[in-house]
Short mmCIF file of C-alpha atoms in Angstrom, two decimals:
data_model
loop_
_atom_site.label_atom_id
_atom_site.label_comp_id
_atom_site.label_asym_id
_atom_site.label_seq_id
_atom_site.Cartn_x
_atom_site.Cartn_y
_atom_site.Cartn_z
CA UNK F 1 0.00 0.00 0.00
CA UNK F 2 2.99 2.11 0.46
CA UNK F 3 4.05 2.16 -3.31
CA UNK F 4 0.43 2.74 -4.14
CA UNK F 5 0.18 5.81 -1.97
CA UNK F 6 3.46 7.43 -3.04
CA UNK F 7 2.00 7.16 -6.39
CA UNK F 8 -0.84 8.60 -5.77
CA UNK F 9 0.75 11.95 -4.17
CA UNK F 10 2.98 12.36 -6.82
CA UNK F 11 -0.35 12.10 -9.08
CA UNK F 12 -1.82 14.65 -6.88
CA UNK F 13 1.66 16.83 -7.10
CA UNK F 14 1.41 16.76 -11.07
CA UNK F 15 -2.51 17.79 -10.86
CA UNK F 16 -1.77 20.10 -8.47
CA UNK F 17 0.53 21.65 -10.78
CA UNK F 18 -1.34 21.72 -13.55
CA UNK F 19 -4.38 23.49 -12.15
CA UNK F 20 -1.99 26.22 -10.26
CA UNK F 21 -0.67 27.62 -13.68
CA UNK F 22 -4.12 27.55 -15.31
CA UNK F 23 -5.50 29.16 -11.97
CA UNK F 24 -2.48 31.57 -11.76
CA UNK F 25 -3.03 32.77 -14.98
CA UNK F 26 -6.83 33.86 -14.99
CA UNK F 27 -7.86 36.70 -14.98
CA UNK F 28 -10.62 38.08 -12.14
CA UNK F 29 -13.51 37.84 -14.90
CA UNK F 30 -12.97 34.46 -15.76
CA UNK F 31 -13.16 32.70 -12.06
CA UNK F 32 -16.99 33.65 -12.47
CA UNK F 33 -17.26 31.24 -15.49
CA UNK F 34 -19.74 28.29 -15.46
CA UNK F 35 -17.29 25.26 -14.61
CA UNK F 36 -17.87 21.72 -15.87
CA UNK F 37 -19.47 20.90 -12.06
CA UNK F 38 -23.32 22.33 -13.31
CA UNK F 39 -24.35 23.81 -9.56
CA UNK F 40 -20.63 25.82 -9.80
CA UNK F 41 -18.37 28.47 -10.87
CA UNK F 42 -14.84 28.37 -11.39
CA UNK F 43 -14.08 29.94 -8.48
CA UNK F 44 -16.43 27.87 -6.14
CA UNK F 45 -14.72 24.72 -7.52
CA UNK F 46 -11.80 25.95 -6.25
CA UNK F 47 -13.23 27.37 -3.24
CA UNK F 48 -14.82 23.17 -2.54
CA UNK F 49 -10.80 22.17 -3.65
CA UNK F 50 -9.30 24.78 -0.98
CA UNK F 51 -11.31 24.01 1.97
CA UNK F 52 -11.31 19.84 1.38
CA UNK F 53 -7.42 20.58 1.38
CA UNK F 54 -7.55 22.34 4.81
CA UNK F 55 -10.07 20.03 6.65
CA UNK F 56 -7.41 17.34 4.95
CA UNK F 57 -4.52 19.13 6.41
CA UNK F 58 -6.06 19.49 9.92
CA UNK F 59 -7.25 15.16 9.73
CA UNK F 60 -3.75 14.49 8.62
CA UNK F 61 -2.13 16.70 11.36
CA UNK F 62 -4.11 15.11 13.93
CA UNK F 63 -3.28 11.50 13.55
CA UNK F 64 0.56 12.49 13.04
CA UNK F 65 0.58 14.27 15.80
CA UNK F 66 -1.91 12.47 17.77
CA UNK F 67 -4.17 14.87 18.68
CA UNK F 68 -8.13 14.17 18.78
CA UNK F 69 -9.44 14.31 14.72
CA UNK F 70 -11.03 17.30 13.82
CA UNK F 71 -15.01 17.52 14.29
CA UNK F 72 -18.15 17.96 11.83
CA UNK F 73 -18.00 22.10 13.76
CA UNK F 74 -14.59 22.66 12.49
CA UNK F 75 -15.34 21.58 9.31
CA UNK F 76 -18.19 23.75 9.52
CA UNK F 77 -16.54 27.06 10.67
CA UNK F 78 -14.12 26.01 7.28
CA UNK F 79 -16.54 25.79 4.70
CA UNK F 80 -18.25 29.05 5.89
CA UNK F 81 -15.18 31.05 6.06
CA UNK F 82 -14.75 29.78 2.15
CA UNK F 83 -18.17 30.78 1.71
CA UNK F 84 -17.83 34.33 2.15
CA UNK F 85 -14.65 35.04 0.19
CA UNK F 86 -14.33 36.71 -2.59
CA UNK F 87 -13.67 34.84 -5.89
CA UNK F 88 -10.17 36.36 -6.39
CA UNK F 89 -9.56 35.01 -2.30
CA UNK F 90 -11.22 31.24 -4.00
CA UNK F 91 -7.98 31.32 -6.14
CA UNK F 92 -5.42 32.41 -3.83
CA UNK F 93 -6.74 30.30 -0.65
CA UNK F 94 -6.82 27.47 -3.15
CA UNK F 95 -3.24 27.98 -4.27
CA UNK F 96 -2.02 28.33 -0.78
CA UNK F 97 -3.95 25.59 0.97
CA UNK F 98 -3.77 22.92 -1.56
CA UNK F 99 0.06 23.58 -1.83
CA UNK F 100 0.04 22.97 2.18
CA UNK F 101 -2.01 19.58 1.90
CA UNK F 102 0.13 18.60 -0.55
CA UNK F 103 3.97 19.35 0.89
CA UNK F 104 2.93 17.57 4.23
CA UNK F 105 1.89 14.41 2.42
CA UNK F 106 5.23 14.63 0.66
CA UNK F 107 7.12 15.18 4.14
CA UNK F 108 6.12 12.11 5.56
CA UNK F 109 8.85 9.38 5.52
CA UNK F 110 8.30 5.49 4.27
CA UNK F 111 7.74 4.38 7.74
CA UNK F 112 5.12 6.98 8.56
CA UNK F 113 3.22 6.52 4.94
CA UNK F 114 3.14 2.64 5.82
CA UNK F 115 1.48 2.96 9.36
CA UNK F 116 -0.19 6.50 9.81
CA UNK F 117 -3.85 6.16 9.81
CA UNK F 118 -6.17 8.95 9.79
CA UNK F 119 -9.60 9.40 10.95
CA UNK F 120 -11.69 11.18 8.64
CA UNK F 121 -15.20 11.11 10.44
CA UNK F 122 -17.16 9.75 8.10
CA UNK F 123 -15.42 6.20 7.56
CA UNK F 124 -16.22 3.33 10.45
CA UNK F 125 -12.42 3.14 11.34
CA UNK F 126 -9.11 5.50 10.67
CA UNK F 127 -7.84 4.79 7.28
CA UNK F 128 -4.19 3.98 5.48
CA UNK F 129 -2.86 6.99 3.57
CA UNK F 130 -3.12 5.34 0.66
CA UNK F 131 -7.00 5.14 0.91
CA UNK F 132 -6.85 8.43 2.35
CA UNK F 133 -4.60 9.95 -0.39
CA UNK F 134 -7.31 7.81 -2.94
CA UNK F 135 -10.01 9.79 -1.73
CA UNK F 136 -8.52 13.30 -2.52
CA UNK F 137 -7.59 12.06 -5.71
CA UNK F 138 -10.67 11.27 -6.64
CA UNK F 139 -12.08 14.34 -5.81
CA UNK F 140 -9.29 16.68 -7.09
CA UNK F 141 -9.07 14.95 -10.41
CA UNK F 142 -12.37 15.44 -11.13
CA UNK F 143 -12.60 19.39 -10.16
CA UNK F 144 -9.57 19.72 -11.63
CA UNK F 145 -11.34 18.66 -14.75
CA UNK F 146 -14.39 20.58 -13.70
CA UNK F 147 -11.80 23.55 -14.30
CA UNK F 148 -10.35 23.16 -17.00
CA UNK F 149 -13.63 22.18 -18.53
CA UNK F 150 -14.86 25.62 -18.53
CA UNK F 151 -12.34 26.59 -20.80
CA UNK F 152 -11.48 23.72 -23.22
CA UNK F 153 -14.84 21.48 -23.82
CA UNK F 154 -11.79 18.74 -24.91
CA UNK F 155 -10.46 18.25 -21.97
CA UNK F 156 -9.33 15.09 -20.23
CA UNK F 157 -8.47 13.68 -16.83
CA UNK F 158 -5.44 13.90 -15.82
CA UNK F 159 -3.43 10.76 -17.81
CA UNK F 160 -1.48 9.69 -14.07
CA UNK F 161 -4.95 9.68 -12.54
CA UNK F 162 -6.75 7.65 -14.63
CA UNK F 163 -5.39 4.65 -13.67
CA UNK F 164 -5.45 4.85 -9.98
CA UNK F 165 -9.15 6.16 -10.15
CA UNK F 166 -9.90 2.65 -12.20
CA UNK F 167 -9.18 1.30 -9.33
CA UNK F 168 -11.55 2.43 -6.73
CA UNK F 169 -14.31 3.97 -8.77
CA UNK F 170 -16.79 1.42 -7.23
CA UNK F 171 -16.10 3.29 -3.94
CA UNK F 172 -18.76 5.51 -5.24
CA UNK F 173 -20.99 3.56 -6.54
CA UNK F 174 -23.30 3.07 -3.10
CA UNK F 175 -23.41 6.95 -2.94
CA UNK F 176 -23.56 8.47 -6.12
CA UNK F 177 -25.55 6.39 -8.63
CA UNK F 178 -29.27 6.45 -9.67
CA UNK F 179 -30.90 3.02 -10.69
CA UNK F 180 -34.44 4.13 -9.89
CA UNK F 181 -33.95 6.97 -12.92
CA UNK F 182 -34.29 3.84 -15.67
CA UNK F 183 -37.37 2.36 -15.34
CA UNK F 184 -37.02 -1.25 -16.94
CA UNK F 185 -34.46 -3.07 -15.23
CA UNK F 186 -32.09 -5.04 -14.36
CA UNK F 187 -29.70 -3.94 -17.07
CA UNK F 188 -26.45 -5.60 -17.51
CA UNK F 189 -24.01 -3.46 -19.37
CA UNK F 190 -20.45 -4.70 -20.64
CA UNK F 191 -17.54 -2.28 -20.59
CA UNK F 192 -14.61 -1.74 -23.08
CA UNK F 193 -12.17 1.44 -22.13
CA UNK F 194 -8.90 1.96 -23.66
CA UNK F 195 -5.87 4.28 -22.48
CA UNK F 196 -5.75 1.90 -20.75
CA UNK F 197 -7.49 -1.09 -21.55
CA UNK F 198 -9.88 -2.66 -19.28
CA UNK F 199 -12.55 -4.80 -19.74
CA UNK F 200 -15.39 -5.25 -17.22
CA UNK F 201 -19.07 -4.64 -16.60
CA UNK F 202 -21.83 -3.36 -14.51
CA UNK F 203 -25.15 -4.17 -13.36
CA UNK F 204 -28.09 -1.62 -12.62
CA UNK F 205 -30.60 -3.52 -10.62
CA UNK F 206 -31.95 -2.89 -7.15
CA UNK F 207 -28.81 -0.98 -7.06
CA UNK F 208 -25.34 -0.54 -9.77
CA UNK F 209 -23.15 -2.74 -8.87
CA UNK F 210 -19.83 -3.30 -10.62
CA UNK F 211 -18.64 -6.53 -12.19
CA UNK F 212 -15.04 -7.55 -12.39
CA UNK F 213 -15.73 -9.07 -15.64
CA UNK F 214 -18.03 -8.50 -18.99
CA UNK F 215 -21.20 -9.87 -19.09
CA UNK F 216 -21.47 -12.37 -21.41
CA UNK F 217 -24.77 -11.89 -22.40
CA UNK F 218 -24.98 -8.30 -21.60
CA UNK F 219 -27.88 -5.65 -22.58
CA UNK F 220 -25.77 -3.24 -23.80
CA UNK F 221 -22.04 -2.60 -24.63
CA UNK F 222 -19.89 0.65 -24.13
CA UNK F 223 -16.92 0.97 -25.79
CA UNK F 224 -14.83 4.52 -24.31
CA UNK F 225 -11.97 6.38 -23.17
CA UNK F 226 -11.12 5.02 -19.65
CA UNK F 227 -11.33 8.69 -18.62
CA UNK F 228 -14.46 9.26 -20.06
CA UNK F 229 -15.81 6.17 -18.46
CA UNK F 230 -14.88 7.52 -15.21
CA UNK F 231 -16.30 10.92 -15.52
CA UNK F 232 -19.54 9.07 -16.45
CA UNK F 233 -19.35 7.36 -13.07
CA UNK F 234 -19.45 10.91 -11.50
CA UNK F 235 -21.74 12.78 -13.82
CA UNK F 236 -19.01 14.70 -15.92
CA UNK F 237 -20.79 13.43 -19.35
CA UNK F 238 -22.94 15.89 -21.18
CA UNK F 239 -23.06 15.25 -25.00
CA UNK F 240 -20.60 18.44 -25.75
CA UNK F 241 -17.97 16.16 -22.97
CA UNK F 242 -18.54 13.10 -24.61
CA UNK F 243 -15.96 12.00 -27.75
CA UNK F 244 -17.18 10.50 -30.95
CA UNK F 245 -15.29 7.56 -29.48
CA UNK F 246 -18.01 6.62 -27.24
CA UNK F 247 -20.39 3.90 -28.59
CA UNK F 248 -22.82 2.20 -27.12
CA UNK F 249 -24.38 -0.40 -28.50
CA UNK F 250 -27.43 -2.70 -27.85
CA UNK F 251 -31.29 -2.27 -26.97
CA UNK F 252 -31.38 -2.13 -23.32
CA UNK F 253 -29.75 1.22 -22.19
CA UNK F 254 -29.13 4.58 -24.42
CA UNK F 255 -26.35 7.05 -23.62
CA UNK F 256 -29.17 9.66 -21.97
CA UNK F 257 -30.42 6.51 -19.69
CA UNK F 258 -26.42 5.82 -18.36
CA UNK F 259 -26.37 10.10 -17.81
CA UNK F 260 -29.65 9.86 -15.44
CA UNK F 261 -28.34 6.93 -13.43
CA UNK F 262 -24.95 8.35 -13.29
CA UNK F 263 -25.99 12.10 -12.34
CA UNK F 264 -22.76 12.83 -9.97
CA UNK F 265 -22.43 15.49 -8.17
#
């Protein structure tokens, strides 16, 4: 778990980079621009991205230290002080707290990285960094995108993401997914990606449940960009974000039916 969490800071690092000299370079006028996330701004993406990195920060310096983990008030008293800054203030606090998050993951030696665990309130037990690390991946990769979305309808997650995100996008399943928006089920769906190349499935029942391998005598089939396929999975999949490289094929599911029981958030 240790080699999987260094890789996943140093995929965080190289997003974090990324982002920082699109955000450094906007002017104040475009941080009010619709972002890819529907409900958001530019600037309130990065506000969300600024404040997860300080409640982070403050889990992470806890169970390094010791100390009690933070509570649901300090979280709280976080997101509001976000909340009523400026959009310029989004961009800077993001910049400056995101940098923090990401220098004290980077600080922590092999032995640390192997045994810390951190309580994050909302998981039954404290966690390995490399689930913790996971976690922020998956939810700065996909702002990041939100982002850069708003001003290149092309763009892409982040290539050293993509993999690592493969790899624990059912941890959302539970929380994010629809299956009561398609009204004839169960639907059994196989899945192609490439970049890289995976092959697997998923079933939308009672509930969507992912399957390690392809149906073999599946309703539908979705051939796509492994990045695309995980935007899908969090709702990042409007028709002017989806490549002419998506197909899907078969009678039991459309494109439109995947979008309502994938809404994301």
């Amino acid at each position: 778990m240790t080699e999987r969490a260094d890789r996943i800071i140093a995929a965080l690092r190289s997003g974090h980079d990324r982002v920082a000299d699109l955000v450094r370079a906007l002017p104040d006028e475009d941080l009010t621009r619709p972002s890819g996330a529907s409900a958001w701004d530019v600037s309130q993406v990065l506000s969300h991205l600024g404040s997860g990195a300080e409640i982070s920060l403050a889990s992470l310096d806890a169970a390094v230290t010791g100390s009690p983990a933070p509570t649901g008030d300090f979280n709280k008293q976080v997101w509001a002080r976000w909340d009523a800054m400026a959009a310029a203030e989004h961009a800077a606090g993001f910049l400056t707290a995101n940098e923090a998050l990401l220098s004290r993951w980077e600080s922590l030696d092999a032995g640390t990285r192997r045994t810390l665990r951190v309580d994050l309130g909302f998981l039954p037990a404290p966690a390995d960094l490399a689930t913790v690390a996971g976690l922020r991946l998956s939810e700065f990769a996909f702002h990041a995108w939100d982002v850069e979305a708003a001003f290149n309808p092309e763009a892409k997650i982040a290539p050293e993401a993509v993999e690592l995100l493969l790899d624990q996008v059912d941890l959302l399943f539970g929380f994010i997914t629809k299956p009561d928006a398609l009204a004839t089920r169960p639907v059994s769906v196989a899945v192609h990606t490439s970049e890289p190349d995976r092959t697997f499935g998923f079933a939308i029942g009672e509930r969507v449940e992912l399957l390690p391998d392809a149906p073999t005598a599946a309703d539908a089939v979705l051939s796509a960009p492994s990045e695309w396929w995980l935007r899908l999975t969090v709702g990042r999949h409007a028709p002017q974000y989806t490549p002419e490289s998506v197909v899907l094929t078969g009678d039991g599911v459309t494109l439109d039916d995947l979008r309502r029981v994938f809404p994301g958030f």
